[in-house]
Coordinates of C-alpha atoms and ligand atoms in Angstrom, one line a residue:
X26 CA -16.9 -30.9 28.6
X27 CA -14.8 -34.1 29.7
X28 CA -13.7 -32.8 32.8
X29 CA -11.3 -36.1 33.3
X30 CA -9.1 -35.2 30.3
X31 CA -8.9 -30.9 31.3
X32 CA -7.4 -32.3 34.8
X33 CA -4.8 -34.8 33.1
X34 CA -1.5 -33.2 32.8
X35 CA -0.6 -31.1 29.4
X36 CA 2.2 -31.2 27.1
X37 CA 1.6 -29.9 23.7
X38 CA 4.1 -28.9 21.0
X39 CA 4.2 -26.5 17.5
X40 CA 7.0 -25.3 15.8
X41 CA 9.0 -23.2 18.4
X42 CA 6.7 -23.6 21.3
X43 CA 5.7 -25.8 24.1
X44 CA 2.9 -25.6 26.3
X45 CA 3.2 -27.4 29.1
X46 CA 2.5 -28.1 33.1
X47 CA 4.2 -25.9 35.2
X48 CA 6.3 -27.4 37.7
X49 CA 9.5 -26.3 40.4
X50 CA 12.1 -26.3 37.7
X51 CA 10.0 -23.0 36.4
X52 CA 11.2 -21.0 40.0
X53 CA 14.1 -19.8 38.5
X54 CA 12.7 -17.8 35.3
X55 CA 10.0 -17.3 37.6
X56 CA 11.6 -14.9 39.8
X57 CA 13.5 -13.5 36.9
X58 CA 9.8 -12.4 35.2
X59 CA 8.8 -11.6 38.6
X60 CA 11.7 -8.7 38.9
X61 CA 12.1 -7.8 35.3
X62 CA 8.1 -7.4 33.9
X63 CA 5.7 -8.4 36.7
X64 CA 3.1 -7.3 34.8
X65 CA 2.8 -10.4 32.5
X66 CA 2.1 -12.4 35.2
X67 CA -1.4 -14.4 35.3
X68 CA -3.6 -12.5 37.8
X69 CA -3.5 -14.4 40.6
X70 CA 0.1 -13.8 41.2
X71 CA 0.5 -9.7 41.2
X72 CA 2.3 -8.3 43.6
X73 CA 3.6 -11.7 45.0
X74 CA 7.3 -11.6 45.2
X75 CA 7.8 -13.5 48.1
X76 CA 10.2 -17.0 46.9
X77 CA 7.7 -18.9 49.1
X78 CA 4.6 -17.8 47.8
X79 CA 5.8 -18.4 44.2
X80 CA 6.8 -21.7 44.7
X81 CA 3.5 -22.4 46.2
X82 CA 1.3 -20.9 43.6
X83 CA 4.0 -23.0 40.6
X84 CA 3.4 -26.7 42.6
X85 CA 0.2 -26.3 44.2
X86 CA -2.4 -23.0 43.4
X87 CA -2.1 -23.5 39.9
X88 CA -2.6 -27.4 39.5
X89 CA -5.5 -27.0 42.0
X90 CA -7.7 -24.9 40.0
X91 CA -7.1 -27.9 36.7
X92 CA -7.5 -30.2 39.4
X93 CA -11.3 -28.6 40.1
X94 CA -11.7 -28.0 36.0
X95 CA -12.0 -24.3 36.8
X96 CA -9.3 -22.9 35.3
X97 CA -5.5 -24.0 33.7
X98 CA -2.7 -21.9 34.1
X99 CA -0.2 -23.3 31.8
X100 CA 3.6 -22.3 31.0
X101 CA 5.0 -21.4 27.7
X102 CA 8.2 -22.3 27.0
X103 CA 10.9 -22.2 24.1
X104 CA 10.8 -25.3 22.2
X105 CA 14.9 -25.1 21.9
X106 CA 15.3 -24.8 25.7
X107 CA 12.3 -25.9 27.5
X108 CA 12.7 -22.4 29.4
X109 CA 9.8 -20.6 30.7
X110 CA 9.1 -17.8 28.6
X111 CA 5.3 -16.7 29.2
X112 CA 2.0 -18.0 30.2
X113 CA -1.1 -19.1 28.7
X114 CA -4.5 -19.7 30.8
X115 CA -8.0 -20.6 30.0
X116 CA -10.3 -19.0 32.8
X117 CA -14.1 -18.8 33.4
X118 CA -14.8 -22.3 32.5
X119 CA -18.2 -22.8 32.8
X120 CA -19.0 -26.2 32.5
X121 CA -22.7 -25.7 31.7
X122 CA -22.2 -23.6 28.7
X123 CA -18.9 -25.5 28.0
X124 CA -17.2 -22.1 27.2
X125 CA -14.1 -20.5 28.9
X126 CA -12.2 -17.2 28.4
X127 CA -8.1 -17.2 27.2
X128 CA -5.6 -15.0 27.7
X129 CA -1.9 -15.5 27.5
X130 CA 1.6 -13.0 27.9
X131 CA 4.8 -13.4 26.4
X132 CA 8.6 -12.3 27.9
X133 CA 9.1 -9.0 25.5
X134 CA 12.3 -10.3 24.5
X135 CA 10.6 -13.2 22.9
X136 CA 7.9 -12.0 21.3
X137 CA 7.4 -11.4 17.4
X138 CA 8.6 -15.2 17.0
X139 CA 5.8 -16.7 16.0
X140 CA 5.2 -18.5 19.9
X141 CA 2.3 -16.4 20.9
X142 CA -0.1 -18.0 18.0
X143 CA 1.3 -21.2 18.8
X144 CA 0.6 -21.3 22.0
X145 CA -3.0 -20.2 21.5
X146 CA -3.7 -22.7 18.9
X147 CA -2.0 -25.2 20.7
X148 CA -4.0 -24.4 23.8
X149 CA -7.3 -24.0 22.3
X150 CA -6.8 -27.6 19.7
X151 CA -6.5 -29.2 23.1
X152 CA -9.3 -27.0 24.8
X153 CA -12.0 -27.8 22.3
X154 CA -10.6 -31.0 20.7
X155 CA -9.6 -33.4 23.5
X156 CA -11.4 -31.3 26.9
X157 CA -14.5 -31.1 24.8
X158 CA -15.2 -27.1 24.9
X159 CA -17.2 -25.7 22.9
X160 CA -16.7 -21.9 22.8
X161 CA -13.4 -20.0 23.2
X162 CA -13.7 -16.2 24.2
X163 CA -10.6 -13.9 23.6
X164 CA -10.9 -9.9 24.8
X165 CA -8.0 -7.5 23.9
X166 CA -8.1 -4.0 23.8
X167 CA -9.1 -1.8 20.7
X168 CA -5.6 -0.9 19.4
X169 CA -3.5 -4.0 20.7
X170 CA -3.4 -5.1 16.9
X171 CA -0.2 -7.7 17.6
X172 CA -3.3 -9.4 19.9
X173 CA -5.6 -9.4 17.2
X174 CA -3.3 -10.6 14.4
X175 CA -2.6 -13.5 16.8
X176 CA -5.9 -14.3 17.4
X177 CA -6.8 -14.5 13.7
X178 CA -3.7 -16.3 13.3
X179 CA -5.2 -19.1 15.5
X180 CA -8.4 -19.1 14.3
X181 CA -10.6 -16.8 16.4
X182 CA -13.2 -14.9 14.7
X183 CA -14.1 -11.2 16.0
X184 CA -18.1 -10.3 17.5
X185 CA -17.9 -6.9 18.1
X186 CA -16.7 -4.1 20.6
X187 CA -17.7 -4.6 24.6
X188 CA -18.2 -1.3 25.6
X189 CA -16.2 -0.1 28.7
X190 CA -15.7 -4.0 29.5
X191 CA -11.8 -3.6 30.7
X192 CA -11.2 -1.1 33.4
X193 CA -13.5 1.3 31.3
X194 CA -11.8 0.7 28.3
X195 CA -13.6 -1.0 25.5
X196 CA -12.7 -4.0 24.5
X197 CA -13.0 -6.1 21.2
X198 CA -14.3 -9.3 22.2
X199 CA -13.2 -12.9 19.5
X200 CA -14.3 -16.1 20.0
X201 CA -13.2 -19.8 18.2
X202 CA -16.2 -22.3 18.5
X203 CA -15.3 -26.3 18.4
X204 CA -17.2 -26.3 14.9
X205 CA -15.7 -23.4 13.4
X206 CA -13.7 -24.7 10.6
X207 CA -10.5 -23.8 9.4
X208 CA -8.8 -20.6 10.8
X209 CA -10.0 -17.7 9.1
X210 CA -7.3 -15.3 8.9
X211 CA -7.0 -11.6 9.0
X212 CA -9.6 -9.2 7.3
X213 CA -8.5 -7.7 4.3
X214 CA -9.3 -4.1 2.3
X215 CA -7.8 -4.7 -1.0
X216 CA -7.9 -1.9 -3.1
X217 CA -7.7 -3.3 -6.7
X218 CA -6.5 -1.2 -9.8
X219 CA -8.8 -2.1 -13.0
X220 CA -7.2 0.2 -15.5
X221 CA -8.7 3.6 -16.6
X222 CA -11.4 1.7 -18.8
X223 CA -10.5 -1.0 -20.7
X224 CA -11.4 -3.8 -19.5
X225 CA -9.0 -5.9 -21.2
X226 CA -6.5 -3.9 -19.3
X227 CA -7.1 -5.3 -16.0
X228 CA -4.5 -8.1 -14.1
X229 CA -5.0 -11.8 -13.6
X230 CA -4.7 -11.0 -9.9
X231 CA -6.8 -7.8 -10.3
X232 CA -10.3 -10.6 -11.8
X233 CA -9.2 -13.1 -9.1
X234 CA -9.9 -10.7 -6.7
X235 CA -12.9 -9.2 -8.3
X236 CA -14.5 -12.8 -8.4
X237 CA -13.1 -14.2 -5.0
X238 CA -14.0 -11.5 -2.5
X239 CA -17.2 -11.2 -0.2
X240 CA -17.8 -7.5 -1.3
X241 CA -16.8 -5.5 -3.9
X242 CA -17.0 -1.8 -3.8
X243 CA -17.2 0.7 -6.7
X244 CA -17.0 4.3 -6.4
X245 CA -19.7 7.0 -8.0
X246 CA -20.8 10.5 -7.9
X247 CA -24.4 9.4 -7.5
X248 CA -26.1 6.5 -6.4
X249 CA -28.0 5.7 -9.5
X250 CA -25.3 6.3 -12.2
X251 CA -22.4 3.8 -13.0
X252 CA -19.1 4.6 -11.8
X253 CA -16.0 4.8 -14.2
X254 CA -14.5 1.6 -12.5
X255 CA -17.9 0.2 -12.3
X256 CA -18.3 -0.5 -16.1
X257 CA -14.6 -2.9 -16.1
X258 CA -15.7 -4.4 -13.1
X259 CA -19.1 -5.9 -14.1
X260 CA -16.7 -7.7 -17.0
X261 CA -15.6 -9.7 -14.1
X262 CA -18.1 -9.7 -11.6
X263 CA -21.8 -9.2 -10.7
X264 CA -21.8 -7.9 -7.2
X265 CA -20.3 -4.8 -7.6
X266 CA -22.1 -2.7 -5.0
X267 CA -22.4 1.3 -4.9
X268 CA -20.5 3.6 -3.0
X269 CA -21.2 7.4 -3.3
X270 CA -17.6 9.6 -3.3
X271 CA -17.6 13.0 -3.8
X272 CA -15.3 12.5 -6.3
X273 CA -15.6 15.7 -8.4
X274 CA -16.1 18.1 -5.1
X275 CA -13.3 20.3 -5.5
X276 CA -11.5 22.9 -2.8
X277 CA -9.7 20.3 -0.4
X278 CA -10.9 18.4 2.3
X279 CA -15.0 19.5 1.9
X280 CA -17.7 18.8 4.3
X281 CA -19.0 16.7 1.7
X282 CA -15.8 14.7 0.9
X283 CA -15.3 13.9 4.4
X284 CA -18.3 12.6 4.6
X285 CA -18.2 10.4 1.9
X286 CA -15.0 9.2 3.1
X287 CA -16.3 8.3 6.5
X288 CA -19.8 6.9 4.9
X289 CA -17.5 5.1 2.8
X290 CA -15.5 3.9 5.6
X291 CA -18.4 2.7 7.8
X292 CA -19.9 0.4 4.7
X293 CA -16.6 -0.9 4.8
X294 CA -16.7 -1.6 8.5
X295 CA -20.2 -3.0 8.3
X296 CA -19.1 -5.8 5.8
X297 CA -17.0 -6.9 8.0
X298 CA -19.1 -6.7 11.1
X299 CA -21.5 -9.1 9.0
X300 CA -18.9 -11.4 8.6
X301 CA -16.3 -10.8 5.3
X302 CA -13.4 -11.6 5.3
X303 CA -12.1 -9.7 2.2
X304 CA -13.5 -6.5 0.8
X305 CA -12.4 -5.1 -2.5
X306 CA -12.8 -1.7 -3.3
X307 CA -11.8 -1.1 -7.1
X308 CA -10.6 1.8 -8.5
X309 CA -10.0 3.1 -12.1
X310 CA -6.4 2.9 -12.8
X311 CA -3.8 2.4 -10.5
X312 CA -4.9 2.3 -6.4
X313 CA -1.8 4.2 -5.7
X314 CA -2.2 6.6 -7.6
X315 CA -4.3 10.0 -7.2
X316 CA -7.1 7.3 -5.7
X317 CA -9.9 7.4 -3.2
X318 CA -9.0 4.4 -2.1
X319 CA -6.4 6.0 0.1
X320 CA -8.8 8.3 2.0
X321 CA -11.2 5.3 2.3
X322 CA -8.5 3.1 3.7
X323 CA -7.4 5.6 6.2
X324 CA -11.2 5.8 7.7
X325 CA -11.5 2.5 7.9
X326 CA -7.9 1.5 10.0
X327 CA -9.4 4.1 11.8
X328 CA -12.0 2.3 12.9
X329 CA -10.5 -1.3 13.3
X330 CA -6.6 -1.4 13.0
X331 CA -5.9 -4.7 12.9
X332 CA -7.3 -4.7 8.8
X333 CA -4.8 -5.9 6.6
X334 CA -4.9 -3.5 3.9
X335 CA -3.3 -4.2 0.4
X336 CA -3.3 -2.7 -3.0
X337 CA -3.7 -4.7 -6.5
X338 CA -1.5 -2.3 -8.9
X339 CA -3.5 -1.4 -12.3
X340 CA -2.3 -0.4 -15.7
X341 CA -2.4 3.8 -15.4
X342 CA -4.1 6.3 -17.7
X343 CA -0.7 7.5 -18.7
X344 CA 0.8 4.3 -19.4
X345 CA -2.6 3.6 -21.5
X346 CA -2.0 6.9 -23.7
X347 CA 1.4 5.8 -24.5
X348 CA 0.5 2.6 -25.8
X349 CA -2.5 4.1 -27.4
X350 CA -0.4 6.6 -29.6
X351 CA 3.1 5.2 -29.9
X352 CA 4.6 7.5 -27.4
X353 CA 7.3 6.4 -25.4
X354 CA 6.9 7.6 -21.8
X355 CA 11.0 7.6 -21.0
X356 CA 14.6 6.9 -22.5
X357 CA 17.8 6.7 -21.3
X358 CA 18.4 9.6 -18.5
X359 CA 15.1 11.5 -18.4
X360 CA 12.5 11.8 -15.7
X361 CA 9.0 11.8 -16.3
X362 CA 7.0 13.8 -14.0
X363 CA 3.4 13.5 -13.7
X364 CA 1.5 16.7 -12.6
X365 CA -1.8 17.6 -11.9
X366 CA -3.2 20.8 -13.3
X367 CA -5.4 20.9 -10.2
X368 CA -2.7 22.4 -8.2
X369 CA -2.0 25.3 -10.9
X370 CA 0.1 26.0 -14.2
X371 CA 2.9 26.8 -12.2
X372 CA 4.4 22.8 -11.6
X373 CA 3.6 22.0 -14.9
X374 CA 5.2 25.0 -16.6
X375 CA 8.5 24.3 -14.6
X376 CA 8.5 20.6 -15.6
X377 CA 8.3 21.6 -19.2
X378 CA 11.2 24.0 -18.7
X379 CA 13.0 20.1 -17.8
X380 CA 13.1 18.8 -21.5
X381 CA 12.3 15.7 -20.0
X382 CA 8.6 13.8 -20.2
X383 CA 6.1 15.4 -18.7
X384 CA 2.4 14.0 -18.1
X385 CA -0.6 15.9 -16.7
X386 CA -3.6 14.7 -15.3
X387 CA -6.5 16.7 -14.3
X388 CA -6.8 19.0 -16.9
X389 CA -10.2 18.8 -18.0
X390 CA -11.5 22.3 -17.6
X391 CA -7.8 24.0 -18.0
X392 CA -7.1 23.0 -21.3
X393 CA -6.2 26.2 -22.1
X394 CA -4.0 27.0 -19.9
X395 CA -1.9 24.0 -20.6
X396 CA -1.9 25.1 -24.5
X397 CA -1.1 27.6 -23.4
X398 CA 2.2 26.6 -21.7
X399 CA 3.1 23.9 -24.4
X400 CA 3.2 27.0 -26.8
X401 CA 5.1 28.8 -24.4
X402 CA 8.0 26.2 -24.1
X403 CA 7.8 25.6 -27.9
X404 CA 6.8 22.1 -27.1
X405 CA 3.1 21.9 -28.5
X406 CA 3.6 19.7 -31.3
X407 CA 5.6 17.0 -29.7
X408 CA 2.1 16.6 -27.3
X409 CA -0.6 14.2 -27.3
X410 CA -3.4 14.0 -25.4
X411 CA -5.9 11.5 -24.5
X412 CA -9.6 11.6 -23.4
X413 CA -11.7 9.1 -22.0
X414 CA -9.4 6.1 -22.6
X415 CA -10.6 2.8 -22.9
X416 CA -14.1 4.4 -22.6
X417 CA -17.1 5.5 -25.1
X418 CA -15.9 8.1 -26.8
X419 CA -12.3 7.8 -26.5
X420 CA -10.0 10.3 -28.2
X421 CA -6.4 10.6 -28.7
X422 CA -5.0 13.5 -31.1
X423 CA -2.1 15.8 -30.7
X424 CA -2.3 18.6 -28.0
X425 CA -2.5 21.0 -31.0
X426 CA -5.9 20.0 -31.8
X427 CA -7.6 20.9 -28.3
X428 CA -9.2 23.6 -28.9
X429 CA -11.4 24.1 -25.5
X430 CA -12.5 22.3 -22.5
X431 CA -11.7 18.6 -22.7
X432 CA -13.6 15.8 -20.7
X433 CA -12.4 15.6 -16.6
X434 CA -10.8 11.9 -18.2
X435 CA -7.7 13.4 -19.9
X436 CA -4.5 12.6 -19.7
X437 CA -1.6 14.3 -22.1
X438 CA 1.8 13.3 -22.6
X439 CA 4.9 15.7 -23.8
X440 CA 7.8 13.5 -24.6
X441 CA 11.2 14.4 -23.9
X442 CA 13.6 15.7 -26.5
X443 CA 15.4 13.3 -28.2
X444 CA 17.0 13.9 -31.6
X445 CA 18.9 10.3 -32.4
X446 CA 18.5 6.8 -31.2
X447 CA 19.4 6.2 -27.9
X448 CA 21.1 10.5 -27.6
X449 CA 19.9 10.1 -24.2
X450 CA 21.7 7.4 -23.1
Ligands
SAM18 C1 -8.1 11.0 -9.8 S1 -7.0 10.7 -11.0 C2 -7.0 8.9 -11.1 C3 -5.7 8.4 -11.6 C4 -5.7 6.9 -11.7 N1 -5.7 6.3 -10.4 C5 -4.5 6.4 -12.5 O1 -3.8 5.6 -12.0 O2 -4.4 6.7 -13.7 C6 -8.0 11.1 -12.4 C7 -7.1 11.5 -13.6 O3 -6.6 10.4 -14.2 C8 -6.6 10.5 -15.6 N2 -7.4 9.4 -16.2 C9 -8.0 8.4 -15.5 N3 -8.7 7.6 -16.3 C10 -8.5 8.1 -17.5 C11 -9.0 7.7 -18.8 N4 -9.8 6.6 -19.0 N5 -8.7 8.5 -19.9 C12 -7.9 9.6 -19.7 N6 -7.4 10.0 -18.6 C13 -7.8 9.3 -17.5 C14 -7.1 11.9 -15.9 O4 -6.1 12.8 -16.0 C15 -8.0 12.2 -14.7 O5 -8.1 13.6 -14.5

């Protein structure tokens, strides 16, 4: 550590912000912080409210301890104005270890401007580029997630959870080394759509995520038999690693499905504890739709909030049947509605009643029923149905021709009425 440049005076500037010395002309927003939110003070000056005592600890108490390379308080201040708005400090310098500990507070009126990861990285470029540190340690609490975004944002990388380390509380402990290279941004769960088989159905962005990511998660019902999404991803990719879902449990929430879920979750979590930065988890046709990949994304912001969690839309089944037997899904004024057949005949026997386009899913072992219903509303011959698209042993025929149960992979498709071009206009 070059002790000789930490005790020279500080001015450093980004964007909005300035980090700076504090000096006398600070007294003023000082006292203002002081009566408004004492409790973003730096430690050293809780409870003081006492004019003297503040102007004391602004001129003298906090240039001594840069002036003995033990610790920098430092002001934050509006680029525009030059007015104190926060503070920034490095503590626990050990000049042995050349390390320190960080740890800043904003006005609240100013914050969600950007200054808070200015000031960090401003502070810790000059920290470990000019003073020579080597190791930057940042603590924040386990579901202050602004604190964590920041702290990405500048470049600090997360270690782990410090049991009971703050007041009792755990606490998530980041650190930025001098040779760490360039910030690594948040961690992401991207849940990536590949179609429902094809795999020349699958988005540009859908194989650049396949192919960039650290991990890439498929889903299956058991360990040693391919998933559905499995056989498009391995176009793309070879790391496609297991994950086991209970993904044809039926009756709710199960003791199994939980499970999975939270098994599913914690391989997620231990990716990143080892260090990715991006895990994809793909799923057969679009992630928003009727996907595990919401379950699985709800365990794992569970376990660490501040992961960025995004979705890759893919092509649907339904939209695949169209294309695969000239259907068009919707004209003019009508609806489509998409109903599952898991949650009874009732839903889909009143969307008939519509006229408009309706689509089920999850039909497999109730085709009956839903021949049933198509004869009912005399619309059985307008109806096509598609199993196991994109897939070995794909079918598509009308709805007429089902005559038992159909694979779990069917999708069927009952236009809406239309007698002339463009009648519903
Ligand atoms: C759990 S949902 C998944 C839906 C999927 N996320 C989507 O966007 O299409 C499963 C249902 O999707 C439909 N499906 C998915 N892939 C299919 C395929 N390759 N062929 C026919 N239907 C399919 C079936 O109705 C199946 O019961």
């Amino acid at each position: 550590m070059n002790e000789s440049v930490f005790r020279r005076p500080v001015r450093l500037t980004e964007g909005r912000t300035i980090v700076r010395q504090l000096t006398l002309d600070d007294a003023e927003a000082l006292v203002e912080i002081v009566r408004a939110e004492p409790e973003i003070l730096p430690k050293p000056l809780h409870g003081v409210t006492d004019a003297e005592a503040l102007a004391h600890w602004l001129t003298v108490s906090a240039p001594n301890g840069q002036r003995h390379g033990v610790a920098v308080h430092l002001a934050i201040a509006d680029a525009e104005t030059d007015t104190l708005i926060g503070f920034i400090g490095l503590f626990r310098v050990d000049a042995i270890h050349d390390s320190c500990e960080v740890g800043y507070a904003l006005r609240r009126s100013t914050r969600g401007r950007g200054h808070a990861t200015e000031a960090l990285r401003l502070t810790c470029d000059w920290a470990l580029d000019d003073c020579g540190l080597h190791r930057i340690e940042l603590r924040t609490l386990t579901d202050n997630v602004a604190s964590m975004r920041v702290a990405e944002k500048s470049g600090f990388r997360r270690e782990g959870v410090q049991r009971g380390a703050g007041r009792h509380e755990d606490l998530i402990m980041f650190s930025r080394l001098a040779t760490d290279t360039a910030p690594a941004g948040p961690v992401r769960l991207v849940g990536v759509g590949v179609g429902p088989g094809d795999p020349e159905l699958v988005t540009a962005k859908a194989v650049r995520l396949l192919q960039e990511a650290d991990v890439v998660l498929v889903p299956v019902l058991e360990p040693d038999e391919p998933g559905r999404a499995e056989s498009v991803v391995r176009e793309y990719t070879a790391k496609a690693e297991r994950v086991v879902f209970a993904l044809n449990d039926r009756g709710g929430v199960t003791e199994k499905r939980a499970a999975a879920w939270d098994a599913a979750a914690a391989r997620v979590l231990d990716a990143f504890g080892k260090g990715a930065r991006t895990v994809v988890f793909a799923t057969i046709g679009d992630p928003n739709v009727y996907s595990t990949f919401t379950y699985l994304a709800q365990g794992v912001l569970a376990g660490r909030p501040d992961v960025v969690v995004e979705t890759v839309p893919g092509i649907t089944a339904m939209q695949d049947l169209a294309a695969r037997s000239g259907t068009v899904l919707a004209e003019g004024t009508e609806s489509v509605s998409l109903v599952p057949l898991t949650a009874g005949p009732d839903g889909f026997r009143e969307a008939l009643a519509s006229g408009d386009t309706v689509v089920a899913y999850k039909f497999g072992s109730k085709a009956a029923e839903v021949v049933e219903a198509l004869k009912d509303a005399g619309r059985l011959d307008d109806a096509v149905y598609g199993a196991r698209l994109g897939l070995p042993g794909e079918a598509v025929a009308p709805a007429a021709a089902i005559d038992g149960p159909v694979p779990y992979l069917s999708t069927l498709i009952v236009p809406g009425r239309r007698t002339s071009r463009g009648g519903k206009l």
